[in-house]
mmCIF file of N, CA, C and O in Angstrom:
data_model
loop_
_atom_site.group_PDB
_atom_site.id
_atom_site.type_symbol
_atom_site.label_atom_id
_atom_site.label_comp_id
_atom_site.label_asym_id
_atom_site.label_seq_id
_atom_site.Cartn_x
_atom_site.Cartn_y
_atom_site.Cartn_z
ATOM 1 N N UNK A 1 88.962 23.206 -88.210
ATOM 2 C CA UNK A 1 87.729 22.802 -88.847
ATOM 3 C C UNK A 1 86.606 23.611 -88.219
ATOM 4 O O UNK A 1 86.209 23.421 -87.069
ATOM 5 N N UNK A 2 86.089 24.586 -89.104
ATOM 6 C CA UNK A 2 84.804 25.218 -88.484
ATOM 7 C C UNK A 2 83.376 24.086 -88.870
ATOM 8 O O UNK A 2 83.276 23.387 -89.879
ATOM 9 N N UNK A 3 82.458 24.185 -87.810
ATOM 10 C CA UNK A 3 80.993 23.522 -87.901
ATOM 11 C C UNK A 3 80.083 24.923 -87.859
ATOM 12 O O UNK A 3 80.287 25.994 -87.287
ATOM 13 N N UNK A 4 79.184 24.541 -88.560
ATOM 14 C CA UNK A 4 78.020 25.494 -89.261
ATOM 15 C C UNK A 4 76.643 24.328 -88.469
ATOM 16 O O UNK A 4 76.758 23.190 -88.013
ATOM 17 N N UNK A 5 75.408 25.248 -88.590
ATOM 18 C CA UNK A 5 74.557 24.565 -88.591
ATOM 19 C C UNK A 5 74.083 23.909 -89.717
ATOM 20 O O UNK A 5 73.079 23.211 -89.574
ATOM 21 N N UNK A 6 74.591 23.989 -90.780
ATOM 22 C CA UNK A 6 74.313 23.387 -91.745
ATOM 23 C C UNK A 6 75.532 22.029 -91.860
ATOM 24 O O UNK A 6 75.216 20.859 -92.080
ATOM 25 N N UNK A 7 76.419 22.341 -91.731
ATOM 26 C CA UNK A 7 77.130 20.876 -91.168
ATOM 27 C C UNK A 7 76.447 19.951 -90.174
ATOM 28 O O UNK A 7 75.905 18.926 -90.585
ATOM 29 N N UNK A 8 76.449 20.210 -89.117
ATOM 30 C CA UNK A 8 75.336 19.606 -88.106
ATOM 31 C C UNK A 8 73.826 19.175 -88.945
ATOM 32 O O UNK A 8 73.504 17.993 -89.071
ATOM 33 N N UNK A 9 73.269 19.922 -89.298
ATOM 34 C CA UNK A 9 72.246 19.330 -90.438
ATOM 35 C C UNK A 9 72.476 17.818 -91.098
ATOM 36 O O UNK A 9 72.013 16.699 -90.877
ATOM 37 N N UNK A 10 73.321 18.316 -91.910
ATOM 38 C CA UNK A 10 74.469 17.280 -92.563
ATOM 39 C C UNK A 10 74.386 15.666 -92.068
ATOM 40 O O UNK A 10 73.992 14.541 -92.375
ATOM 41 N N UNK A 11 75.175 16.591 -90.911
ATOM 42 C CA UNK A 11 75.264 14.799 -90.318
ATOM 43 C C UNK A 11 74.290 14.451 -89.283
ATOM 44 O O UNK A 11 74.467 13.457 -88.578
ATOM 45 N N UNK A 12 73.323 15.176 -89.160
ATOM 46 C CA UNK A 12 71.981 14.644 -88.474
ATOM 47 C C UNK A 12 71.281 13.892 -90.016
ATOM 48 O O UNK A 12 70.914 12.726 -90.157
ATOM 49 N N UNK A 13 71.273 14.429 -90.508
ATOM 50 C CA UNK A 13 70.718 13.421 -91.858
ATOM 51 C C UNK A 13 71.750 12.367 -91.769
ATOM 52 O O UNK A 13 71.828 11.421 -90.986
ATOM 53 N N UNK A 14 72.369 12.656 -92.541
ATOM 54 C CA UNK A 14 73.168 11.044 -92.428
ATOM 55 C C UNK A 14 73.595 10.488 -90.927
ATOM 56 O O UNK A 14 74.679 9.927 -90.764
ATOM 57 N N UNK A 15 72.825 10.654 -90.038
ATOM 58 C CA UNK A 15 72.870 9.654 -88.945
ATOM 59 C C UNK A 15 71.543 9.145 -89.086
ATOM 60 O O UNK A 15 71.436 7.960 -88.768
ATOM 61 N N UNK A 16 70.414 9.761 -89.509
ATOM 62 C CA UNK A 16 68.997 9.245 -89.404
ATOM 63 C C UNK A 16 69.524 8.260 -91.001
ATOM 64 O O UNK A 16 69.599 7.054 -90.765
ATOM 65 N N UNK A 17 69.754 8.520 -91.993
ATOM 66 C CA UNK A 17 69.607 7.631 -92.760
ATOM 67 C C UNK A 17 70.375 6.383 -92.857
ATOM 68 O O UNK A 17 69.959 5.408 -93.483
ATOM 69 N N UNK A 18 71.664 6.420 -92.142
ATOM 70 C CA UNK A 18 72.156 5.113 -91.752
ATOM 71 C C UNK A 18 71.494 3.991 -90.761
ATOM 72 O O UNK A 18 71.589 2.764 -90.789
ATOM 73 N N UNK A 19 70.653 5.031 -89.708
ATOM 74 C CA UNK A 19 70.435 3.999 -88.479
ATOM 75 C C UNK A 19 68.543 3.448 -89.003
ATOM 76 O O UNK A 19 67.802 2.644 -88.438
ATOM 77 N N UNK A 20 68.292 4.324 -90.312
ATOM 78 C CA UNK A 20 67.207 3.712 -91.104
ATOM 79 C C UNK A 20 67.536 2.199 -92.439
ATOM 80 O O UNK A 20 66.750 1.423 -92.984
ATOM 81 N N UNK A 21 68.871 2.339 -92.517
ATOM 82 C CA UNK A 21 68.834 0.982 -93.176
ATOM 83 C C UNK A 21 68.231 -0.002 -93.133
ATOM 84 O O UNK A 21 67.366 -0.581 -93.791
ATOM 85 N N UNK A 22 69.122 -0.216 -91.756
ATOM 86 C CA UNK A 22 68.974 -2.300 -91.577
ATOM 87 C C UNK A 22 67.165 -2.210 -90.886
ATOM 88 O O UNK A 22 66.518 -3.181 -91.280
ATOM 89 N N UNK A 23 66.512 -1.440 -90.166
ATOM 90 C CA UNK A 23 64.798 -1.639 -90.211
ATOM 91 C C UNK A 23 64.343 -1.725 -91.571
ATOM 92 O O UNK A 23 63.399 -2.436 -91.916
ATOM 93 N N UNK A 24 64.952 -1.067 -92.270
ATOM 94 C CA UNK A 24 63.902 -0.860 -93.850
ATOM 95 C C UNK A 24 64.380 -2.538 -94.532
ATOM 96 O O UNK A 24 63.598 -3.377 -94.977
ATOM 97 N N UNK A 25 65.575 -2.625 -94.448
ATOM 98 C CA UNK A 25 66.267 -3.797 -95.267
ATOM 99 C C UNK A 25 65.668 -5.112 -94.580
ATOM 100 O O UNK A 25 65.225 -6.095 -95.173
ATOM 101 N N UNK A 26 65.734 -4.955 -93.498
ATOM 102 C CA UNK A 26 65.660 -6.558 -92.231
ATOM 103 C C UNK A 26 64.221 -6.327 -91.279
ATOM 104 O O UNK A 26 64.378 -6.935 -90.221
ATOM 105 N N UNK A 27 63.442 -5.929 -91.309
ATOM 106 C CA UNK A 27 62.454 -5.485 -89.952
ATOM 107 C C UNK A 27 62.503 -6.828 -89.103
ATOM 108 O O UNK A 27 62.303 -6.503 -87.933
ATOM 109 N N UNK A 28 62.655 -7.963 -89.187
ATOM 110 C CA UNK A 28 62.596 -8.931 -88.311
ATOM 111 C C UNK A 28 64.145 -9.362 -87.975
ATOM 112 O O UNK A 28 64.118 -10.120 -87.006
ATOM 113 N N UNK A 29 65.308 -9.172 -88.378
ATOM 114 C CA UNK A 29 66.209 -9.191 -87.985
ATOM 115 C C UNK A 29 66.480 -7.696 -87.366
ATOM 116 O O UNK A 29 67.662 -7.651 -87.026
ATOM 117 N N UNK A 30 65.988 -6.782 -87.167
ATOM 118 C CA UNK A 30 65.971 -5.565 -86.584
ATOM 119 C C UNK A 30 65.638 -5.568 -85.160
ATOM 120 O O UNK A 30 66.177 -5.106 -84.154
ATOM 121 N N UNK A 31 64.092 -6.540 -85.507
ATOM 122 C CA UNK A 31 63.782 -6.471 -84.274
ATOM 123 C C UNK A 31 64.205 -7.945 -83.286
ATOM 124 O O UNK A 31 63.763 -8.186 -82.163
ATOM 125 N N UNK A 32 65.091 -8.724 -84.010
ATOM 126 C CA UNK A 32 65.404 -10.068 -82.851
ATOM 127 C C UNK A 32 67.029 -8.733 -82.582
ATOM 128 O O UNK A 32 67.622 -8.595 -81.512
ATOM 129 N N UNK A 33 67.261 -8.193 -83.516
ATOM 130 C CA UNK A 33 68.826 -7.777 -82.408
ATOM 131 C C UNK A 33 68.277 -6.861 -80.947
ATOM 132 O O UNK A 33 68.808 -6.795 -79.839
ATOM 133 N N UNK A 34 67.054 -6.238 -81.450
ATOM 134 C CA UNK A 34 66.870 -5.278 -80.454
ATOM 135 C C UNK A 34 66.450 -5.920 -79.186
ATOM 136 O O UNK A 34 66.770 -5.421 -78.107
ATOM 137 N N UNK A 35 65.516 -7.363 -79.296
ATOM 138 C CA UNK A 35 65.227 -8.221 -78.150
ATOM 139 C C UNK A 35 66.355 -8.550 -77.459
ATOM 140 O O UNK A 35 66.296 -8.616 -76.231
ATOM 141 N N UNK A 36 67.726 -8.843 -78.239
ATOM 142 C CA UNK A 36 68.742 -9.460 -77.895
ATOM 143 C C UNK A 36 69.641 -8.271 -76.828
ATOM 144 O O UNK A 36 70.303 -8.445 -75.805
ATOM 145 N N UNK A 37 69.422 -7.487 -77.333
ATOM 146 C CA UNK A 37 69.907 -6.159 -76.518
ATOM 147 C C UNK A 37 69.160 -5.921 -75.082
ATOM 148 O O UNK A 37 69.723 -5.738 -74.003
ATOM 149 N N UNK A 38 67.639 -5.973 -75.354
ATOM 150 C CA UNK A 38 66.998 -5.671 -73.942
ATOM 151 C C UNK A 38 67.087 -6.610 -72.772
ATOM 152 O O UNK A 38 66.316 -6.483 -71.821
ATOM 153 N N UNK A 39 68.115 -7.659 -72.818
ATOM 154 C CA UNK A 39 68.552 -8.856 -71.870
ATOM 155 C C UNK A 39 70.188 -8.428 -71.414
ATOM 156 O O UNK A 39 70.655 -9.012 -70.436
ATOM 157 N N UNK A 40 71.111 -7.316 -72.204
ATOM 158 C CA UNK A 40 72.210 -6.951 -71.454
ATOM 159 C C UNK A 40 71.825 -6.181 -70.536
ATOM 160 O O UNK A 40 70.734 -5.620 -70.435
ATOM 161 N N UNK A 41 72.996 -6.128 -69.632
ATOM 162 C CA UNK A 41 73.053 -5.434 -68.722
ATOM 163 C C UNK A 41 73.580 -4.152 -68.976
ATOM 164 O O UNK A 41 74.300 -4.002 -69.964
ATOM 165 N N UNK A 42 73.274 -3.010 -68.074
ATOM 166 C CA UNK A 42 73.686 -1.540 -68.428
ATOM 167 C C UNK A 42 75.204 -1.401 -68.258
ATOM 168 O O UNK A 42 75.820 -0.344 -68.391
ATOM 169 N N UNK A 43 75.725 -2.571 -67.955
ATOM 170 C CA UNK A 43 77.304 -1.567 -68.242
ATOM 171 C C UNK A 43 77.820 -2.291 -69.333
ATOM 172 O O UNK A 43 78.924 -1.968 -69.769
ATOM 173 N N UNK A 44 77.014 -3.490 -69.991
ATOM 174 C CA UNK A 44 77.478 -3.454 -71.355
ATOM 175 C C UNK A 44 76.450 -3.266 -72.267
ATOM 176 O O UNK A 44 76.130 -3.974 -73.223
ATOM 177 N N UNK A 45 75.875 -2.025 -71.781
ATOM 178 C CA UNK A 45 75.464 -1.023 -72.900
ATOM 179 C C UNK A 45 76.104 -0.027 -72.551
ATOM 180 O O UNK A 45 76.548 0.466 -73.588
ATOM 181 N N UNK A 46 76.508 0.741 -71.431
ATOM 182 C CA UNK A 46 77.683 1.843 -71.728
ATOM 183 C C UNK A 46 78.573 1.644 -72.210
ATOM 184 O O UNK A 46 78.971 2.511 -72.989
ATOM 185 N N UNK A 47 79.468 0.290 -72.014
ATOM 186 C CA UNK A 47 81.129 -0.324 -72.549
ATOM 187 C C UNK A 47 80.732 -0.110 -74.148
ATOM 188 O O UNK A 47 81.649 0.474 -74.727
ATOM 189 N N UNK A 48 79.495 -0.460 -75.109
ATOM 190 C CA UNK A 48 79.215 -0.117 -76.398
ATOM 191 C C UNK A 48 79.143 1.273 -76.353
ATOM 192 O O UNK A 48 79.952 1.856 -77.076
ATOM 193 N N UNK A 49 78.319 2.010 -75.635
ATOM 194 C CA UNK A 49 77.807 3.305 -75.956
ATOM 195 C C UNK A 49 79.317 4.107 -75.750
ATOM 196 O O UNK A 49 79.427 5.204 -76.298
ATOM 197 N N UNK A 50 80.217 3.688 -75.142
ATOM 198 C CA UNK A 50 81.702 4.329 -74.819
ATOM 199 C C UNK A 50 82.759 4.438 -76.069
ATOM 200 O O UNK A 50 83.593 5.217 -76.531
ATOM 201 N N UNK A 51 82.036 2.825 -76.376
ATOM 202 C CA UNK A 51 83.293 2.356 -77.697
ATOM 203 C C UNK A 51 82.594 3.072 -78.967
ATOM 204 O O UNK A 51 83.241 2.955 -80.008
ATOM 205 N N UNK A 52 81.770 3.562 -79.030
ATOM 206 C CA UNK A 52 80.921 4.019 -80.030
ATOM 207 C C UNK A 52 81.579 5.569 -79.850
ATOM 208 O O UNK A 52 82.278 5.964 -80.783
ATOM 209 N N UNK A 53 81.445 6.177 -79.056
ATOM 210 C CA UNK A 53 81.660 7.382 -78.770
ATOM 211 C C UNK A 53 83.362 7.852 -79.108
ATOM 212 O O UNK A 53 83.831 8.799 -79.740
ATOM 213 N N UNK A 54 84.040 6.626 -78.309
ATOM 214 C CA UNK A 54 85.443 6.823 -78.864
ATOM 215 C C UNK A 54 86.045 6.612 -80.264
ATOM 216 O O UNK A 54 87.085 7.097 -80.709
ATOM 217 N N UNK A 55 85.147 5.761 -80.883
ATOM 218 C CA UNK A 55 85.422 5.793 -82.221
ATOM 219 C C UNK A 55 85.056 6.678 -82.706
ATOM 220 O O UNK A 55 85.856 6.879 -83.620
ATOM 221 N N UNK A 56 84.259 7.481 -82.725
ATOM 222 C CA UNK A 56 83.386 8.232 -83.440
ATOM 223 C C UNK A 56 83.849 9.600 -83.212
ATOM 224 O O UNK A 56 83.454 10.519 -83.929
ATOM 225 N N UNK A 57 84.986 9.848 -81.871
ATOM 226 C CA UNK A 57 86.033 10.828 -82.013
ATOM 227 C C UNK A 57 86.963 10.898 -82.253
ATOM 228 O O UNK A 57 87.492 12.009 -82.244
ATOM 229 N N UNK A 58 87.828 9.538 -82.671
ATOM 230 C CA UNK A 58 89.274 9.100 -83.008
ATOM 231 C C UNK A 58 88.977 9.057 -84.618
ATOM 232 O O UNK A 58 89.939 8.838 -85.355
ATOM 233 N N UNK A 59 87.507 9.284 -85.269
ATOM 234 C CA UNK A 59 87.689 8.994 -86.930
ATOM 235 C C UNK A 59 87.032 10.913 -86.583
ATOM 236 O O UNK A 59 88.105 11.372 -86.975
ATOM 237 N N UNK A 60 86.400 11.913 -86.290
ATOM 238 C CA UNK A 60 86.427 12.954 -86.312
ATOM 239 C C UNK A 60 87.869 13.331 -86.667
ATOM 240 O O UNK A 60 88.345 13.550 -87.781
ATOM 241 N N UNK A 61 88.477 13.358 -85.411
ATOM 242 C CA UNK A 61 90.014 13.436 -85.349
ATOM 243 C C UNK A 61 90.917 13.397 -86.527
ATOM 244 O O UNK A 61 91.555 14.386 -86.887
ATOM 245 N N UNK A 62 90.951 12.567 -86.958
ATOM 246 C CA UNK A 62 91.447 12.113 -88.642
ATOM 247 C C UNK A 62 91.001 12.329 -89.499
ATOM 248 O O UNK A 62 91.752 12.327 -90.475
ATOM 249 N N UNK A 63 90.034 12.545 -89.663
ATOM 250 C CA UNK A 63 89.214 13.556 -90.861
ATOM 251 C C UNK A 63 89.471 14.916 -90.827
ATOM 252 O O UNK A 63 89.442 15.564 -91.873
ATOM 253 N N UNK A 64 89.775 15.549 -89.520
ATOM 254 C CA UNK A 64 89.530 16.573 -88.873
ATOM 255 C C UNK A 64 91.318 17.105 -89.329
ATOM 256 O O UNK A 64 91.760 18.185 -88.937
#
């Protein structure tokens, strides 16, 4: 699988327009998850930011 900067483009848009949904759809359920977040602790925001990352190379992978 070759990447272009225009692939990267690609999915920099569709990462900004997914993580623009749920603010545009919910702004007050947007902002109680984000309160709810600033009370974890940092290693379960890495254990997410990890599981995020590994998914997000195990579905590359398979597409790929």
């Amino acid at each position: 699988m070759s990447f272009d900067s225009d692939t990267l483009w690609v999915a920099f848009g569709l990462m900004l327009i997914f993580e623009g949904i749920f603010p545009f759809l919910s702004p007050q359920g947007w902002r109680d998850k984000m309160s709810q977040l600033m009370v974890l602790h940092d290693g379960q925001i890495r254990f997410f930011g990890l599981a995020c990352i590994l998914v997000g190379l195990l579905m590359l992978g398979w597409l790929g």
